[in-house]
Each structure stands twice: as structure tokens, then as C-alpha cells.
mmCIF file of C-alpha atoms in Angstrom:
data_model
loop_
_atom_site.group_PDB
_atom_site.id
_atom_site.type_symbol
_atom_site.label_atom_id
_atom_site.label_comp_id
_atom_site.label_asym_id
_atom_site.label_seq_id
_atom_site.Cartn_x
_atom_site.Cartn_y
_atom_site.Cartn_z
ATOM 1 C CA MET L 1 11.350 33.424 -34.015
ATOM 2 C CA GLU L 2 12.433 30.184 -35.713
ATOM 3 C CA LYS L 3 15.663 30.146 -33.704
ATOM 4 C CA GLU L 4 13.577 30.231 -30.503
ATOM 5 C CA VAL L 5 11.105 27.546 -31.622
ATOM 6 C CA ILE L 6 13.735 24.952 -32.609
ATOM 7 C CA PRO L 7 15.505 24.811 -29.165
ATOM 8 C CA ARG L 8 12.091 24.710 -27.498
ATOM 9 C CA LYS L 9 11.101 21.659 -29.567
ATOM 10 C CA ILE L 10 14.416 19.955 -28.802
ATOM 11 C CA LEU L 11 14.008 20.661 -25.084
ATOM 12 C CA SER L 12 10.427 19.395 -25.150
ATOM 13 C CA GLY L 13 11.526 16.178 -26.854
ATOM 14 C CA TRP L 14 14.365 15.707 -24.346
ATOM 15 C CA ILE L 15 12.036 16.197 -21.380
ATOM 16 C CA SER L 16 9.582 13.704 -22.866
ATOM 17 C CA PHE L 17 12.402 11.170 -23.323
ATOM 18 C CA VAL L 18 13.615 11.588 -19.727
ATOM 19 C CA ARG L 19 10.044 11.293 -18.413
ATOM 20 C CA LYS L 20 9.465 8.048 -20.298
ATOM 21 C CA CYS L 21 12.754 6.669 -18.967
ATOM 22 C CA PHE L 22 11.665 7.417 -15.379
ATOM 23 C CA PHE L 23 8.285 5.813 -16.002
ATOM 24 C CA ARG L 24 9.923 2.702 -17.441
ATOM 25 C CA VAL L 25 11.942 2.332 -14.236
ATOM 26 C CA LEU L 26 8.846 2.907 -12.083
ATOM 27 C CA ARG L 27 6.944 0.199 -13.951
ATOM 28 C CA VAL L 28 9.360 -2.387 -12.577
ATOM 29 C CA GLY L 29 7.348 -2.088 -9.353
ATOM 30 C CA PRO L 30 3.570 -2.103 -8.779
ATOM 31 C CA ILE L 31 1.716 0.789 -10.418
ATOM 32 C CA PRO L 32 -1.409 2.202 -8.735
ATOM 33 C CA SER L 33 -4.564 1.404 -10.663
ATOM 34 C CA HIS L 34 -6.453 4.514 -9.505
ATOM 35 C CA ILE L 35 -5.115 7.902 -8.394
ATOM 36 C CA ALA L 36 -7.527 10.520 -7.042
ATOM 37 C CA VAL L 37 -6.599 14.172 -6.519
ATOM 38 C CA ILE L 38 -7.936 17.102 -4.528
ATOM 39 C CA MET L 39 -6.619 20.202 -6.290
ATOM 40 C CA ASP L 40 -5.788 22.784 -3.634
ATOM 41 C CA GLY L 41 -3.763 25.982 -3.855
ATOM 42 C CA ASN L 42 -4.815 27.697 -7.099
ATOM 43 C CA ARG L 43 -5.559 31.029 -5.412
ATOM 44 C CA ARG L 44 -2.461 30.839 -3.229
ATOM 45 C CA TYR L 45 -0.414 30.172 -6.360
ATOM 46 C CA ALA L 46 -1.797 33.302 -8.019
ATOM 47 C CA LYS L 47 -1.056 35.330 -4.893
ATOM 48 C CA LYS L 48 2.467 33.875 -4.674
ATOM 49 C CA LYS L 49 3.154 34.769 -8.325
ATOM 50 C CA LYS L 50 1.417 38.159 -7.938
ATOM 51 C CA LEU L 51 -1.131 37.273 -10.610
ATOM 52 C CA GLU L 52 -4.864 37.838 -10.862
ATOM 53 C CA GLU L 53 -6.766 35.259 -8.815
ATOM 54 C CA GLY L 54 -8.417 33.666 -11.849
ATOM 55 C CA VAL L 55 -5.040 32.968 -13.462
ATOM 56 C CA GLY L 56 -4.354 30.459 -10.684
ATOM 57 C CA HIS L 57 -7.345 28.388 -11.805
ATOM 58 C CA ASP L 58 -6.123 28.509 -15.415
ATOM 59 C CA ALA L 59 -2.728 27.216 -14.314
ATOM 60 C CA GLY L 60 -4.447 24.548 -12.217
ATOM 61 C CA ALA L 61 -6.489 23.333 -15.205
ATOM 62 C CA PHE L 62 -3.307 23.067 -17.287
ATOM 63 C CA ALA L 63 -1.595 21.116 -14.473
ATOM 64 C CA LEU L 64 -4.517 18.663 -14.410
ATOM 65 C CA LEU L 65 -4.310 18.026 -18.157
ATOM 66 C CA CYS L 66 -0.550 17.438 -17.832
ATOM 67 C CA LEU L 67 -1.118 15.002 -14.943
ATOM 68 C CA LEU L 68 -3.675 13.173 -17.067
ATOM 69 C CA ILE L 69 -1.024 12.612 -19.767
ATOM 70 C CA TYR L 70 1.609 11.580 -17.198
ATOM 71 C CA CYS L 71 -0.709 9.021 -15.583
ATOM 72 C CA TYR L 72 -1.665 7.642 -18.990
ATOM 73 C CA GLU L 73 1.993 7.222 -19.976
ATOM 74 C CA LEU L 74 2.887 5.673 -16.609
ATOM 75 C CA GLY L 75 0.234 2.968 -16.946
ATOM 76 C CA VAL L 76 -2.247 4.167 -14.323
ATOM 77 C CA LYS L 77 -5.755 3.027 -15.322
ATOM 78 C CA HIS L 78 -7.889 5.632 -13.538
ATOM 79 C CA LEU L 79 -7.447 9.294 -12.610
ATOM 80 C CA SER L 80 -10.178 11.117 -10.671
ATOM 81 C CA ALA L 81 -10.098 14.827 -9.871
ATOM 82 C CA TYR L 82 -12.237 16.849 -7.445
ATOM 83 C CA ALA L 83 -12.994 19.864 -9.626
ATOM 84 C CA PHE L 84 -16.038 21.478 -8.014
ATOM 85 C CA SER L 85 -17.922 20.686 -4.813
ATOM 86 C CA ILE L 86 -21.630 21.370 -4.390
ATOM 87 C CA ASP L 87 -20.564 23.488 -1.418
ATOM 88 C CA ASN L 88 -18.509 25.683 -3.780
ATOM 89 C CA PHE L 89 -21.742 27.286 -4.972
ATOM 90 C CA LYS L 90 -21.545 29.257 -1.703
ATOM 91 C CA ARG L 91 -18.399 31.029 -2.900
ATOM 92 C CA LYS L 92 -18.353 34.461 -4.480
ATOM 93 C CA PRO L 93 -20.274 34.533 -7.792
ATOM 94 C CA GLU L 94 -17.159 35.531 -9.724
ATOM 95 C CA ASP L 95 -15.294 32.477 -8.340
ATOM 96 C CA VAL L 96 -18.114 30.143 -9.369
ATOM 97 C CA LYS L 97 -18.290 31.751 -12.813
ATOM 98 C CA LYS L 98 -14.539 31.272 -13.299
ATOM 99 C CA ILE L 99 -14.744 27.546 -12.575
ATOM 100 C CA MET L 100 -17.754 27.110 -14.844
ATOM 101 C CA ASP L 101 -15.970 28.967 -17.641
ATOM 102 C CA LEU L 102 -12.996 26.642 -17.195
ATOM 103 C CA LEU L 103 -15.266 23.601 -17.458
ATOM 104 C CA ARG L 104 -16.635 24.937 -20.749
ATOM 105 C CA GLU L 105 -13.075 25.383 -22.048
ATOM 106 C CA CYS L 106 -11.815 22.012 -20.778
ATOM 107 C CA ILE L 107 -14.448 19.921 -22.556
ATOM 108 C CA PRO L 108 -13.153 20.815 -26.082
ATOM 109 C CA LEU L 109 -9.560 20.287 -24.868
ATOM 110 C CA LEU L 110 -10.445 16.843 -23.529
ATOM 111 C CA THR L 111 -12.181 16.082 -26.827
ATOM 112 C CA ARG L 112 -8.908 16.787 -28.652
ATOM 113 C CA ILE L 113 -6.893 14.653 -26.238
ATOM 114 C CA VAL L 114 -9.148 11.594 -26.600
ATOM 115 C CA LYS L 115 -8.878 11.756 -30.396
ATOM 116 C CA HIS L 116 -5.280 10.563 -30.072
ATOM 117 C CA ARG L 117 -5.581 8.346 -26.985
ATOM 118 C CA PRO L 118 -8.155 5.688 -25.965
ATOM 119 C CA ILE L 119 -9.303 7.627 -22.885
ATOM 120 C CA ARG L 120 -12.783 7.438 -21.425
ATOM 121 C CA VAL L 121 -14.007 10.688 -19.877
ATOM 122 C CA HIS L 122 -16.587 10.517 -17.096
ATOM 123 C CA PHE L 123 -18.245 13.389 -15.228
ATOM 124 C CA ALA L 124 -19.379 12.372 -11.732
ATOM 125 C CA GLY L 125 -21.815 14.268 -9.531
ATOM 126 C CA SER L 126 -25.234 15.913 -9.626
ATOM 127 C CA LEU L 127 -24.858 17.000 -13.236
ATOM 128 C CA GLU L 128 -28.410 18.357 -13.318
ATOM 129 C CA LEU L 129 -27.093 21.313 -11.278
ATOM 130 C CA LEU L 130 -24.890 22.367 -14.217
ATOM 131 C CA SER L 131 -26.150 24.756 -16.858
ATOM 132 C CA ALA L 132 -27.229 23.151 -20.129
ATOM 133 C CA ASP L 133 -24.283 24.580 -22.095
ATOM 134 C CA ILE L 134 -21.927 22.555 -19.869
ATOM 135 C CA ARG L 135 -24.095 19.537 -19.075
ATOM 136 C CA ILE L 136 -25.006 18.654 -22.673
ATOM 137 C CA PRO L 137 -21.420 18.754 -24.101
ATOM 138 C CA ALA L 138 -20.232 16.806 -21.037
ATOM 139 C CA LYS L 139 -22.790 14.051 -21.661
ATOM 140 C CA ARG L 140 -21.896 13.967 -25.352
ATOM 141 C CA LEU L 141 -18.225 13.516 -24.479
ATOM 142 C CA MET L 142 -19.105 10.717 -22.051
ATOM 143 C CA GLU L 143 -21.160 8.956 -24.720
ATOM 144 C CA ALA L 144 -18.463 9.414 -27.380
ATOM 145 C CA THR L 145 -15.767 7.859 -25.166
ATOM 146 C CA ALA L 146 -17.903 5.199 -23.431
ATOM 147 C CA ASP L 147 -16.219 2.323 -25.307
ATOM 148 C CA ASN L 148 -12.683 3.347 -24.306
ATOM 149 C CA SER L 149 -11.354 1.228 -21.468
ATOM 150 C CA LYS L 150 -7.550 1.623 -21.379
ATOM 151 C CA PHE L 151 -7.716 4.748 -19.191
ATOM 152 C CA ILE L 152 -10.663 6.397 -17.414
ATOM 153 C CA PHE L 153 -10.520 10.061 -16.417
ATOM 154 C CA THR L 154 -13.246 11.097 -13.968
ATOM 155 C CA LEU L 155 -13.941 14.755 -13.305
ATOM 156 C CA CYS L 156 -15.998 15.164 -10.129
ATOM 157 C CA VAL L 157 -18.134 18.270 -10.589
ATOM 158 C CA VAL L 158 -21.045 19.435 -8.414
ATOM 159 C CA TYR L 159 -20.026 16.493 -6.259
ATOM 160 C CA THR L 160 -19.848 15.711 -2.560
ATOM 161 C CA SER L 161 -19.542 12.280 -1.027
ATOM 162 C CA THR L 162 -22.555 12.807 1.227
ATOM 163 C CA ASP L 163 -24.653 13.714 -1.833
ATOM 164 C CA GLU L 164 -23.364 10.570 -3.571
ATOM 165 C CA ILE L 165 -24.316 8.369 -0.606
ATOM 166 C CA MET L 166 -27.755 9.996 -0.375
ATOM 167 C CA HIS L 167 -28.246 9.393 -4.107
ATOM 168 C CA VAL L 168 -27.211 5.750 -3.664
ATOM 169 C CA VAL L 169 -29.656 5.153 -0.804
ATOM 170 C CA GLN L 170 -32.530 6.739 -2.732
ATOM 171 C CA GLU L 171 -31.811 4.761 -5.911
ATOM 172 C CA SER L 172 -31.309 1.477 -4.020
ATOM 173 C CA CYS L 173 -34.560 1.889 -2.070
ATOM 174 C CA LYS L 174 -36.455 2.805 -5.229
ATOM 175 C CA GLU L 175 -35.079 -0.235 -7.054
ATOM 176 C CA LYS L 176 -35.986 -2.586 -4.200
ATOM 177 C CA CYS L 177 -39.483 -1.129 -3.876
ATOM 178 C CA ASP L 178 -40.040 -1.593 -7.607
ATOM 179 C CA HIS L 179 -39.054 -5.269 -7.370
ATOM 180 C CA ILE L 180 -40.930 -6.204 -4.161
ATOM 181 C CA PRO L 181 -44.254 -6.984 -5.926
ATOM 182 C CA GLU L 182 -42.396 -9.182 -8.422
ATOM 183 C CA ILE L 183 -40.555 -11.047 -5.647
ATOM 184 C CA ARG L 184 -43.728 -11.606 -3.624
ATOM 185 C CA ALA L 185 -45.669 -12.769 -6.673
ATOM 186 C CA ASN L 186 -42.924 -15.263 -7.448
ATOM 187 C CA ASP L 187 -42.894 -16.490 -3.829
ATOM 188 C CA ALA L 188 -46.676 -16.826 -3.837
ATOM 189 C CA SER L 189 -46.629 -18.962 -6.990
ATOM 190 C CA ASN L 190 -44.016 -21.232 -5.349
ATOM 191 C CA GLY L 191 -45.848 -21.411 -2.008
ATOM 192 C CA LEU L 192 -43.121 -19.547 -0.152
ATOM 193 C CA LEU L 193 -45.296 -16.932 1.589
ATOM 194 C CA GLY L 194 -45.863 -17.196 5.333
ATOM 195 C CA GLU L 195 -49.186 -17.026 7.160
ATOM 196 C CA ASN L 196 -49.052 -13.213 7.256
ATOM 197 C CA GLY L 197 -48.157 -12.956 3.596
ATOM 198 C CA ASP L 198 -44.484 -12.427 4.383
ATOM 199 C CA SER L 199 -41.816 -13.911 2.163
ATOM 200 C CA HIS L 200 -39.586 -16.627 3.594
ATOM 201 C CA GLN L 201 -36.876 -15.135 1.411
ATOM 202 C CA GLY L 202 -36.956 -11.791 3.176
ATOM 203 C CA ASP L 203 -33.259 -11.214 2.562
ATOM 204 C CA GLN L 204 -34.135 -10.464 -1.061
ATOM 205 C CA ASP L 205 -35.876 -7.311 0.173
ATOM 206 C CA LEU L 206 -32.726 -6.087 1.916
ATOM 207 C CA ILE L 207 -30.288 -3.625 0.394
ATOM 208 C CA LYS L 208 -26.887 -5.266 -0.052
ATOM 209 C CA LEU L 209 -23.420 -3.866 -0.657
ATOM 210 C CA VAL L 210 -23.621 -4.687 -4.361
ATOM 211 C CA ASP L 211 -26.864 -2.671 -4.612
ATOM 212 C CA ILE L 212 -25.157 0.342 -3.055
ATOM 213 C CA GLU L 213 -21.942 0.275 -5.061
ATOM 214 C CA LYS L 214 -23.598 -0.091 -8.469
ATOM 215 C CA HIS L 215 -25.482 3.194 -7.924
ATOM 216 C CA MET L 216 -22.396 5.206 -6.941
ATOM 217 C CA TYR L 217 -21.441 8.152 -9.145
ATOM 218 C CA MET L 218 -17.975 6.550 -9.068
ATOM 219 C CA ALA L 219 -19.218 3.045 -9.908
ATOM 220 C CA ILE L 220 -17.130 2.806 -13.083
ATOM 221 C CA THR L 221 -13.850 3.075 -11.144
ATOM 222 C CA PRO L 222 -12.280 0.886 -8.438
ATOM 223 C CA ASP L 223 -11.516 2.417 -5.050
ATOM 224 C CA PRO L 224 -8.448 4.688 -5.287
ATOM 225 C CA ASP L 225 -5.025 3.353 -4.368
ATOM 226 C CA ILE L 226 -3.733 6.883 -3.730
ATOM 227 C CA LEU L 227 -5.489 10.112 -2.793
ATOM 228 C CA ILE L 228 -3.300 13.186 -3.361
ATOM 229 C CA ARG L 229 -4.118 16.559 -1.839
ATOM 230 C CA THR L 230 -1.890 19.527 -2.584
ATOM 231 C CA GLY L 231 -1.410 22.820 -0.746
ATOM 232 C CA ASP L 232 -0.333 21.165 2.532
ATOM 233 C CA GLU L 233 -3.962 20.389 3.406
ATOM 234 C CA HIS L 234 -4.913 17.185 5.226
ATOM 235 C CA ARG L 235 -8.715 17.065 4.918
ATOM 236 C CA LEU L 236 -10.868 14.886 2.641
ATOM 237 C CA SER L 237 -13.345 17.759 2.228
ATOM 238 C CA ASN L 238 -16.290 15.433 1.541
ATOM 239 C CA PHE L 239 -14.523 13.643 -1.324
ATOM 240 C CA LEU L 240 -14.723 9.862 -1.819
ATOM 241 C CA LEU L 241 -15.524 9.179 1.850
ATOM 242 C CA TRP L 242 -16.963 5.758 0.957
ATOM 243 C CA GLN L 243 -14.093 4.742 -1.332
ATOM 244 C CA THR L 244 -10.965 5.779 0.629
ATOM 245 C CA SER L 245 -11.045 3.459 3.646
ATOM 246 C CA CYS L 246 -7.936 1.550 2.495
ATOM 247 C CA CYS L 247 -5.998 3.978 0.310
ATOM 248 C CA GLN L 248 -2.757 5.886 0.737
ATOM 249 C CA LEU L 249 -3.270 9.543 1.607
ATOM 250 C CA SER L 250 -0.559 11.842 0.247
ATOM 251 C CA SER L 251 -0.566 15.463 1.405
ATOM 252 C CA LEU L 252 1.864 17.548 -0.648
ATOM 253 C CA VAL L 253 3.203 20.975 0.315
ATOM 254 C CA THR L 254 3.244 21.767 -3.416
ATOM 255 C CA LEU L 255 0.469 24.086 -4.621
ATOM 256 C CA TRP L 256 -1.703 22.417 -7.245
ATOM 257 C CA PRO L 257 -0.535 24.429 -10.313
ATOM 258 C CA GLU L 258 3.050 23.495 -9.420
ATOM 259 C CA ILE L 259 2.447 19.739 -9.376
ATOM 260 C CA GLY L 260 4.472 17.871 -11.948
ATOM 261 C CA ILE L 261 6.310 14.694 -12.800
ATOM 262 C CA TRP L 262 8.580 14.767 -9.740
ATOM 263 C CA GLN L 263 5.680 14.902 -7.297
ATOM 264 C CA LEU L 264 3.983 12.045 -9.166
ATOM 265 C CA VAL L 265 7.184 9.966 -9.110
ATOM 266 C CA TRP L 266 7.607 10.569 -5.353
ATOM 267 C CA VAL L 267 4.001 9.575 -4.597
ATOM 268 C CA VAL L 268 4.222 6.401 -6.701
ATOM 269 C CA LEU L 269 7.554 5.408 -5.098
ATOM 270 C CA ASN L 270 5.956 5.833 -1.673
ATOM 271 C CA PHE L 271 3.016 3.701 -2.842
ATOM 272 C CA GLN L 272 5.395 0.971 -4.004
ATOM 273 C CA ARG L 273 7.213 1.045 -0.671
ATOM 274 C CA ASN L 274 3.925 0.515 1.223
ATOM 275 C CA HIS L 275 2.196 -1.636 -1.392
ATOM 276 C CA HIS L 276 2.137 -4.862 0.635
ATOM 277 C CA TYR L 277 0.805 -3.089 3.737
ATOM 278 C CA TYR L 278 -2.112 -1.454 1.908
ATOM 279 C CA GLY L 279 -2.737 -4.685 0.010
ATOM 280 C CA ARG L 280 -3.169 -6.590 3.279
ATOM 281 C CA LYS L 281 -5.483 -3.912 4.644
ATOM 282 C CA ARG L 282 -7.630 -3.974 1.497
ATOM 283 C CA ASN L 283 -7.839 -7.773 1.436
ATOM 284 C CA ALA L 284 -8.758 -7.810 5.129
ATOM 285 C CA ALA L 285 -11.538 -5.277 4.485
ATOM 286 C CA VAL L 286 -12.901 -7.367 1.594
ATOM 287 C CA ASP L 287 -12.811 -10.540 3.697
ATOM 288 C CA LEU L 288 -14.615 -8.774 6.540
ATOM 289 C CA VAL L 289 -17.388 -7.605 4.211
ATOM 290 C CA ASN L 290 -17.728 -11.092 2.742
ATOM 291 C CA GLY L 291 -17.886 -12.613 6.223
ATOM 292 C CA SER L 292 -15.011 -14.976 5.471
ATOM 293 C CA TYR L 293 -13.231 -14.676 8.816
ATOM 294 C CA SER L 294 -13.247 -17.742 10.983
ATOM 295 C CA SER L 295 -12.814 -17.855 14.738
ATOM 296 C CA SER L 296 -9.355 -19.297 14.210
ATOM 297 C CA SER L 297 -8.166 -16.475 11.955
ATOM 298 C CA PRO L 298 -9.251 -13.055 13.261
ATOM 299 C CA PRO L 299 -8.598 -9.922 11.154
ATOM 300 C CA SER L 300 -5.068 -8.562 11.273
ATOM 301 C CA GLN L 301 -4.460 -5.607 13.576
ATOM 302 C CA SER L 302 -1.253 -4.541 11.815
#
């Protein structure tokens, strides 16, 4: 047994050394701040390997934890993973149970990981739809890691982008309605109300972009620079629809449990090659929102 363990440790150390060398070379170029992933192909992986279907999800969870470590070592600041859609509740009960069991198991594993690394863990979505034995430990982990800022790992569970946008609209409207009496009282004291009792500062009653974005489930992260989907799929599947207008979409033939350092290196190299293009697109989008275009400098069509 000892003879088997020693070569394994040496091999593990060698692989770690090679990985860090690759990452050091990659860091010469721009590193994406935020990588988001849609994990597709767990069941196909199990079928390919002639394993029980649930084993594919186990392998997928392990691949996610490995990717978390790789991104942390590379210098990525944010990693977000689409773990469970609200629509997934429509799947077979045994499939739903398997994912929920994995969530229960992953929370203690994440707790161990953050003990040795300053990682903040965030769960995004309608968490009230989770059972208490998952929701409560998840919230405790979020609270325990809230002060960590070097790396933020977001697990999107019971999440869809349309649900997020609906939540944002409801919260923004509620906030504005709560503040309208205060605004009108202030205007009245300053003589700013019109003849019909309307405020001359009516724009304060309007919902602005900043109001929307602060209520997002994903408010603690910037928009992703890269969205990776495995399994040769090319759909967003109701994930980060608001946040992905100017990000690189990478569809990999690789099944999710098979994703590793080489796929990450390839995606980051492709990002570096197109960095200036996506940077221009993002800056143009920001300028358009801020209304900073002049008639002499229309938005780029490149």
C-alpha cells in the first residue's frame, strides 16, 4: 500500500507544479475577472462510462470543486456555476433528490476548502424553495465567508434568470413605493409640488438601472467575462440573461465531468486573443447606458 501511495503523492505534486507553471505563463496576459459555467453532460458521462446515472452527478460535483481551485490559483476573482434551475423540479423525483443530496454533501466540503483559502461562498436564487436542512447551512456558510473578498464562488441553485428579473422588478417597485411619501413630503416642504400635487422631481419616482442591479441575486459579482457550457450545447437555458450581453460564450464538446485544466487554459487563451474586442463592446454598452454618445461619435458597429 505504501509503495502505491508514495508514487501517487509524487505524481500529484508534479501535476500541481506543471499547472502552476502554465498559470504563471497565462497571467502574462489579461485574466478574466468572472467565469460562469453551465454544467452539462453528467448523465451522458455516466452512460458513456457505463455507470449508474447518479454517479455522473458525483463526478460533476468533483469537477466543479477542482475548477474552483484552478480558477483561484489562476487569479480569477469570480466563479459562478448553474447548479439547479427552478425548472429542474419538473424532472423525475429521483433526479431532483440526487441533486439535493449533492448540495447537502457539497456544503461541508466547501466549508473545508474556505478554511484554507479566503473564498467567499454565495448561493444565488430563490433559496426559500430549498428544504431547511440545505437552506440553513447554506446561509450559515454565506455569513461565515461574507468578509472574504479575494475570490467569490457563486452557486446558482433554484435559479432562473427570468425569476431573478421578476424578483428585481418586485423589489425595485416596492422600494420606490415605500419612498414616495418621503419624497413628496420633502418636495412639499421645499415648495416643489405642482398644482395637482405632483412632484417637479418626478424622475426620483422612476426605477433606474442602479435600482435594478442592486436587487439582482448576482449583485455581488460583475458581469461574466466568459460563459462556458459543456456537452456541445449552445443554449443559455435561462441563465444570466441580463448579465451576458457582452461576454464570450464558449461551448465545449467536453462533457462536464471531464472538464479540466486544459479546457480552462484553452478558454482563457481564447479570451486573451479576443480581449480587446470584448472590451470595446463592453465599454460601448456602458457608454450607451450612460447616454455619453454624441452625434459626432456614434457607437461602434464592429
